[in-house]
């Protein structure tokens, strides 16, 4: 049984929605970020980069307090308003390739604690703690955790019917996406949605493992410090974007390595031969089309690597995962990459960017060798979560990516 509830979102007044909404802070180049901050006074980037107002770089807890101040200014200036009634929010993103629709709601921290909300990635303790402190100071959540559930005919019908009406927001972005948002404030529809999710025995985190973990830490601390805790407080929930499994788009990450770990090219290929059947594809750009097939780019040539299954033992769902196989049989033992998060010799390109970028960065001399694979499927991700296993870092790049600042959850 899963518990999601409506909430009173703080969100842009309709006239400002398209100007407020921003991509993830890390997604902007330095020039783009500077242009947004210079020419768009309504951008949500002003809140998360509060030092710009003073032309000063600010870090640590001092920055957290200034983030809250910028946020309060947006509310005081009526750029942000708060709904008087608790709602669910339908958020639809239409790109050139696809359309994705889901529900923004408040999700139970207790469900996370009890593994009703299941995870497939490890989190880093100091990042959890840092973001928990950030949440405690600012008092709001702006980026929903992406959760997925099996397609549900009743929920789909409710969303489709509501989306026939005019949206509260609708705006286009520079990358030719159209973002739309509707409110679900009808009590009957709220009850139906709540009941449909209550009938589900689990949800899965697609993206946002650190955000959900930090919200759980904050809830534990807040509960311990509140002698009148009832379980109904806002800190018992975190904001999520719930989408059906058919709406998820899962891409892979390619790996780029700076050197061959002191091996010559010939030595490296011989070591690979133990675990993979190798074919030189020359200048032909090769992309795998099956599980356990990999592509490699080295010295101006593409190679296909096919796992020798007679040598390799599949023991659980993690051992079947291509990113795990790549780590266990090439990156760690041959190339000496043991820490996928922090080793400076490795970098990643998500599958949204094609192999031309991988080729270009290797040809430039920045990296020596690159590897690619098929993206993981949703059933693989769920099976790994159900077995309480964790995928290697950068195993999946998952869309949709929501704009920040359109719905804010206060606690």
CSV table of C-alpha atoms in Angstrom, one decimal, residues 5-9 11 83-90 103-106 182-186 190:
chain,number,residue,atom,x,y,z
A,5,UNK,CA,-1.4,13.0,-0.9
A,6,UNK,CA,-2.3,16.3,-2.5
A,7,UNK,CA,-0.6,19.5,-1.2
A,8,UNK,CA,-0.8,23.2,-1.5
A,9,UNK,CA,2.0,24.0,-3.9
A,11,UNK,CA,4.1,28.1,-7.7
A,83,UNK,CA,-2.7,27.4,-3.7
A,84,UNK,CA,-5.5,27.7,-1.1
A,85,UNK,CA,-6.6,24.1,-1.7
A,86,UNK,CA,-4.5,20.9,-1.7
A,87,UNK,CA,-4.2,19.6,-5.2
A,88,UNK,CA,-2.5,17.0,-7.3
A,89,UNK,CA,-0.7,18.5,-10.3
A,90,UNK,CA,-0.6,17.0,-13.8
A,103,UNK,CA,1.3,13.5,-11.3
A,104,UNK,CA,3.1,15.7,-8.9
A,105,UNK,CA,2.2,14.8,-5.3
A,106,UNK,CA,3.5,14.5,-1.7
A,182,UNK,CA,-3.1,21.2,-14.8
A,183,UNK,CA,-4.5,21.2,-11.2
A,184,UNK,CA,-6.6,18.3,-9.9
A,185,UNK,CA,-8.7,19.9,-7.2
A,186,UNK,CA,-11.9,18.0,-7.6
A,190,UNK,CA,-8.4,13.3,-5.7
